[in-house]
CSV table of C-alpha atoms in Angstrom, one decimal:
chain,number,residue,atom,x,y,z
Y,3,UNK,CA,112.4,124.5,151.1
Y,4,UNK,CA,110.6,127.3,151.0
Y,5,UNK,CA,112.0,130.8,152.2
Y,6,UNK,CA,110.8,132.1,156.1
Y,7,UNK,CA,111.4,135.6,154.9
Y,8,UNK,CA,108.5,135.1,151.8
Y,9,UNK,CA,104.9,134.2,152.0
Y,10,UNK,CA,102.3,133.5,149.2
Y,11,UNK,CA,99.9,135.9,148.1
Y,12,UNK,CA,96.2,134.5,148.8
Y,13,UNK,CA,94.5,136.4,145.9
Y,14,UNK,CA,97.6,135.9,142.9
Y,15,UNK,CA,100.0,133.3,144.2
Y,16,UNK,CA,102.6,134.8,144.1
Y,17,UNK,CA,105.8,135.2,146.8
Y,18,UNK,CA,106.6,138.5,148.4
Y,19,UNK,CA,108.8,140.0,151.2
Y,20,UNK,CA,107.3,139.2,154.4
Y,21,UNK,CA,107.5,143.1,155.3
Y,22,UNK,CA,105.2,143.7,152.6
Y,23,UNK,CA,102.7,141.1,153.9
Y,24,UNK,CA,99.2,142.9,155.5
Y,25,UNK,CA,96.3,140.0,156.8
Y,26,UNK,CA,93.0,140.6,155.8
Y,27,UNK,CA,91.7,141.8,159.6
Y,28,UNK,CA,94.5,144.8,158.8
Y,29,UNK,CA,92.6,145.5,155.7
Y,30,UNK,CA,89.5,148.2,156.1
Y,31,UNK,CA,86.4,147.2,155.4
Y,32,UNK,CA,85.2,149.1,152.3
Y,33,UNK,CA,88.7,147.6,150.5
Y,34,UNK,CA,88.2,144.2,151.9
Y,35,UNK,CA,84.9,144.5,150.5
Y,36,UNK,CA,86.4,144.7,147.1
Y,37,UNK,CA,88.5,142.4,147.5
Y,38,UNK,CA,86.0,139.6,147.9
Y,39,UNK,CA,83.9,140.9,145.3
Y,40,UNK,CA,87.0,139.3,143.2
Y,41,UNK,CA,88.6,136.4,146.2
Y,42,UNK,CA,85.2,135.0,147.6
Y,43,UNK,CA,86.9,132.9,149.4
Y,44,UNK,CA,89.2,135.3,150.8
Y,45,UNK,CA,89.3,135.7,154.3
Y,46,UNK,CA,90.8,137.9,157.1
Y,47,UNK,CA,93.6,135.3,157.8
Y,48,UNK,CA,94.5,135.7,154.4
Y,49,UNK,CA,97.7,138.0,152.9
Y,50,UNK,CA,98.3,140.0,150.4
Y,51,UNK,CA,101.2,141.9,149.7
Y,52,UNK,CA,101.1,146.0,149.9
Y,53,UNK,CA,100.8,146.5,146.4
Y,54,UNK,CA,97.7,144.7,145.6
Y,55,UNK,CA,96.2,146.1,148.4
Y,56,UNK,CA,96.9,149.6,146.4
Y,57,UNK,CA,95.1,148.7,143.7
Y,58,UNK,CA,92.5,148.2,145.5
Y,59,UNK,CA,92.5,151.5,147.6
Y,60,UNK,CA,93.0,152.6,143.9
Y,61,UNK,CA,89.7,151.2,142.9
Y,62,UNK,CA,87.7,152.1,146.7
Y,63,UNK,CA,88.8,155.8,145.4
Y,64,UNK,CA,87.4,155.9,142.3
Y,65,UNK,CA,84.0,154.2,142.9
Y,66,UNK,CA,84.2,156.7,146.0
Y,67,UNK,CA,83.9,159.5,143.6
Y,68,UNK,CA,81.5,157.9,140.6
Y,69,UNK,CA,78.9,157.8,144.0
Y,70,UNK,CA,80.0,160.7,145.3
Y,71,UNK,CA,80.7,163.3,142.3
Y,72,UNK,CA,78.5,161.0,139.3
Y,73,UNK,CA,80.6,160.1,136.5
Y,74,UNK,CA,84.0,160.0,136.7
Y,75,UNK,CA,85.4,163.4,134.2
Y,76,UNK,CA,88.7,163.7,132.6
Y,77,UNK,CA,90.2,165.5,135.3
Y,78,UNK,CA,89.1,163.0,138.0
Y,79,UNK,CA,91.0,160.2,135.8
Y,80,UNK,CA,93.9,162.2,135.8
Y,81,UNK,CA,94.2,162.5,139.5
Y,82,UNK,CA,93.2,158.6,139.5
Y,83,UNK,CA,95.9,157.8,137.0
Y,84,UNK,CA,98.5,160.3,138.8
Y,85,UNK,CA,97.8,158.7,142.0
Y,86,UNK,CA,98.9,155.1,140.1
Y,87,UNK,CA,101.9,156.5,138.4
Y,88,UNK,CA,103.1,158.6,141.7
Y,89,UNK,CA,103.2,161.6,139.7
Y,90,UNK,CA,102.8,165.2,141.0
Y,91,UNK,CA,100.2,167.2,139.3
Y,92,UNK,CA,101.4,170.4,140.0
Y,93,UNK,CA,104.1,169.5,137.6
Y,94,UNK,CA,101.8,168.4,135.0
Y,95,UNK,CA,100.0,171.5,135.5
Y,96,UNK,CA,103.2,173.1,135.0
Y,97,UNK,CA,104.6,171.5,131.8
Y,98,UNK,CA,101.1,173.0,130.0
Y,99,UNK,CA,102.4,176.2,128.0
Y,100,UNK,CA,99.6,178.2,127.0
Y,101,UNK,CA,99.8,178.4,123.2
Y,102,UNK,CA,97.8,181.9,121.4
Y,103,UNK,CA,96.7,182.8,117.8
Y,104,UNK,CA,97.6,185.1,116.0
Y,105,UNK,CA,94.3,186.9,117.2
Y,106,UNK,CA,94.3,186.5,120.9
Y,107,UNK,CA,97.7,187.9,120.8
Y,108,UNK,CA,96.4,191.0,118.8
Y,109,UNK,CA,93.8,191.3,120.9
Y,110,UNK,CA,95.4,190.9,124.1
Y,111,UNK,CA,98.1,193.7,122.7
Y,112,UNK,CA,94.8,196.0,122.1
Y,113,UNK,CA,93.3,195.3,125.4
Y,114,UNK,CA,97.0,196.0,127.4
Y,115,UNK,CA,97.4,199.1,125.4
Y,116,UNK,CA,94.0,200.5,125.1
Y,117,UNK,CA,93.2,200.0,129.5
Y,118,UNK,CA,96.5,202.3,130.0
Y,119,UNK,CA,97.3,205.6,131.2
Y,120,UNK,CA,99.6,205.9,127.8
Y,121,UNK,CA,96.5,205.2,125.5
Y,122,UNK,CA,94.5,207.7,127.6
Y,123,UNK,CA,97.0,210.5,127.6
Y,124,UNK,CA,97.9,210.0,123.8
Y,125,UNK,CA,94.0,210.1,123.2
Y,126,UNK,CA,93.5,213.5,125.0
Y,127,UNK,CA,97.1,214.9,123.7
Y,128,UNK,CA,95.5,213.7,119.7
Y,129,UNK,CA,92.1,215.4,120.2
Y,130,UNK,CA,93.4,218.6,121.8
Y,131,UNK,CA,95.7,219.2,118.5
Y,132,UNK,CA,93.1,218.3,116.4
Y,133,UNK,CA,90.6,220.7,118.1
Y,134,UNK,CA,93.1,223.4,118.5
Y,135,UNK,CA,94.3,223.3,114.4
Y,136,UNK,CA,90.8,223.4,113.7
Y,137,UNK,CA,89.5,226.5,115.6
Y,138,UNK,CA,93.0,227.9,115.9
Y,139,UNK,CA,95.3,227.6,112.9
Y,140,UNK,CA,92.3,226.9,110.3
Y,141,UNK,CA,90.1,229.1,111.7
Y,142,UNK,CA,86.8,226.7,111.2
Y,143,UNK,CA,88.0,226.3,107.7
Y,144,UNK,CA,90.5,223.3,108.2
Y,145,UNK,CA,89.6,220.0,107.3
Y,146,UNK,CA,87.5,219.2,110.2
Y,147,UNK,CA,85.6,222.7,111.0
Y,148,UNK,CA,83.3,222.9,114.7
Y,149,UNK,CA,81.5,220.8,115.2
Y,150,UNK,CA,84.0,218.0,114.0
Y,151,UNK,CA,82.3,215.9,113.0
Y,152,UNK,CA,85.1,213.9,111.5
Y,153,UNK,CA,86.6,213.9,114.6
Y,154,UNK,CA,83.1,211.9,116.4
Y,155,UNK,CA,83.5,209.5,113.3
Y,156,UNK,CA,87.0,208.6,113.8
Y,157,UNK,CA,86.3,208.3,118.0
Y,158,UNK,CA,83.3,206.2,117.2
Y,159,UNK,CA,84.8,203.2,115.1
Y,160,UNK,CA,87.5,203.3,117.6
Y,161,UNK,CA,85.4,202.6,120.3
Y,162,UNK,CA,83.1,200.3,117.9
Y,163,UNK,CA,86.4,198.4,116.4
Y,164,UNK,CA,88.1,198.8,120.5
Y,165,UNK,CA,85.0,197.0,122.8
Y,166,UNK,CA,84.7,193.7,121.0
Y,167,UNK,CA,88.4,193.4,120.8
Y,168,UNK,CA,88.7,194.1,124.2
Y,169,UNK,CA,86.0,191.4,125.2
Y,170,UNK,CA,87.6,189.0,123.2
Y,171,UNK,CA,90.7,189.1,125.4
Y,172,UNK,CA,88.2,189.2,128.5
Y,173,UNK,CA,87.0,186.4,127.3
Y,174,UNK,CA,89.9,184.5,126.7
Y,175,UNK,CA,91.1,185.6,130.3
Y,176,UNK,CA,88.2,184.1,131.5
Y,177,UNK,CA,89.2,181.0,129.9
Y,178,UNK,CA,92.2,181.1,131.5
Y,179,UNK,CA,90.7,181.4,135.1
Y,180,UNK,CA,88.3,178.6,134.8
Y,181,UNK,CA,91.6,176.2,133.6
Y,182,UNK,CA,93.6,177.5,136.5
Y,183,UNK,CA,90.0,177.0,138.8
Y,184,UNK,CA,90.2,173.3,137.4
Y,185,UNK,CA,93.8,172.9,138.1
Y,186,UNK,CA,93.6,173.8,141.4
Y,187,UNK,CA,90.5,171.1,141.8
Y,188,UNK,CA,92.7,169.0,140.4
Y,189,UNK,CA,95.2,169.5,143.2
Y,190,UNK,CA,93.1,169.8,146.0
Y,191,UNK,CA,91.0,166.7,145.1
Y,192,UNK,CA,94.4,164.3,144.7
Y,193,UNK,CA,95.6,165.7,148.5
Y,194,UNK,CA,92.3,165.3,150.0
Y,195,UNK,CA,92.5,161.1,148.3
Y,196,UNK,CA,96.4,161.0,149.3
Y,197,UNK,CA,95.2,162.4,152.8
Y,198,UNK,CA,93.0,159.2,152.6
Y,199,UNK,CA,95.6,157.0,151.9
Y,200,UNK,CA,98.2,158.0,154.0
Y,201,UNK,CA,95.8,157.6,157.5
Y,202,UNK,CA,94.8,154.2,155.6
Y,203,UNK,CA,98.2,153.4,155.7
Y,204,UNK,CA,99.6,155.0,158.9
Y,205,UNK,CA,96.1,152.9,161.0
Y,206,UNK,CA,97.9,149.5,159.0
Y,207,UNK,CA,101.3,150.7,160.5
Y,208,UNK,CA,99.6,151.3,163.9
Y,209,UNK,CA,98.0,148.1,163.9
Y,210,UNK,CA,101.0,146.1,162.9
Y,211,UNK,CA,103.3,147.9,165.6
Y,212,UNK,CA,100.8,146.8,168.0
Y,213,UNK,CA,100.9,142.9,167.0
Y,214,UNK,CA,104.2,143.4,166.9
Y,215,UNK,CA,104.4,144.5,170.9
Y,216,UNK,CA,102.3,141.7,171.7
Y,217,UNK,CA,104.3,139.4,170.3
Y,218,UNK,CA,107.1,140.7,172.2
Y,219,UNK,CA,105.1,141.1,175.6
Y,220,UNK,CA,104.2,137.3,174.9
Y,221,UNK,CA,107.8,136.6,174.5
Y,222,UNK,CA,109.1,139.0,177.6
Y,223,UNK,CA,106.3,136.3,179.7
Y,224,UNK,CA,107.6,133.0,178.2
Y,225,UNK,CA,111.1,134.0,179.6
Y,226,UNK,CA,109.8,135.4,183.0
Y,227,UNK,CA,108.0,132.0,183.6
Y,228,UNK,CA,111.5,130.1,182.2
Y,229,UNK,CA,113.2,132.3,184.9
Y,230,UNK,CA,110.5,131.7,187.9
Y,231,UNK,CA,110.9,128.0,187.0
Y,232,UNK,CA,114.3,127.9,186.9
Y,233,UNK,CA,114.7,129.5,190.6
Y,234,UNK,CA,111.5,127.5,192.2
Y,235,UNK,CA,113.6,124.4,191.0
């Protein structure tokens, strides 16, 4: 004999805890939809247990945003796939370490170095002894006379060899912005589709409490008619 505490799934067959059972009037349109895209002959006094009805708020979200967004990118699938697994994304997000050439790290070096007050004071300290040896110790007769010409050589390939380096690290912060822009999209976009989910499932839970009280309203009569019966007789 069959167990009172299981029922049989309409769409797979298979037996499941009759607290995980959800009727097909329970079930929101757009899913139910789905559902007998699949089960034609599914109906709303049919059950299905509360994970395959997830799978199919699974699938609602994702042709939600192929119409909504277009094509589906590889972010989106990881929030889809997140959202299956019951994984956080923050601490995927988290476990990405950030890994730099050789190059960026020169160039980010350059860029700290050459934005400070320490580069600009060091600068001013360098050209005021090379001015001052010049016109003072050597007299115009040093190695660099007035009008030091040299001296504009040496300042020009630094600023020539400084500027691209320094875009390069802009650059690669800018990088680094858009990823951190994405992974926040990422985030946002799985709360706003767990948001989803959560009033899908707290409307089921409101809907089941209030069979539930029914049923007990219809039981509360039965026994007030048993007990008006039993003092009329």
């Amino acid at each position: 004999m069959e167990n009172k505490e299981t029922f049989k799934s309409a769409i797979s067959g298979i037996s499941f805890g009759e607290k995980e059972k959800i009727c097909g009037k329970d079930i929101h349109d757009p899913i139910l939809g789905l559902i007998k895209k699949e089960y034609p002959d599914f109906s709303t006094e049919d059950c299905i247990a509360v994970n395959e009805l997830n799978i199919y708020r699974q699938k609602y979200i994702s042709n939600y945003l192929s119409t909504e967004i277009g094509a589906l990118s590889a972010m989106e699938k990881n929030v889809i796939s997140s959202l299956k697994e019951d994984k956080s994304i923050v601490s995927i997000v988290e476990d990405e370490e950030e890994i730099r050439s050789l190059g960026q790290k020169v160039a980010d070096k350059v860029a700290d170095f050459g934005g400070s007050w320490t580069f600009i004071i060091s600068f001013v300290i360098f050209i005021s002894v090379w001015i001052g040896a010049n016109v003072y110790i050597f007299l115009n007769k040093g190695f660099d006379p007035y009008p030091f010409i040299l001296l504009n050589l040496i300042l020009s390939c630094v600023a020539a060899l400084q500027a691209p380096v320094i875009m390069m690290s802009q650059n690669r912060q800018e990088e680094k912005d858009r990823n951190r822009a994405k992974k926040d999209y990422m985030i946002n976009l799985k709360s706003e589709l767990e948001i989803r989910l959560i009033h899908d499932k707290i409307d089921h839970l409101i809907m089941h409490q209030q069979q539930e009280l029914i049923e007990i309203q219809k039981v509360q009569i039965e026994m007030m008619n048993d007990i008006l019966n039993q003092i009329k007789k």
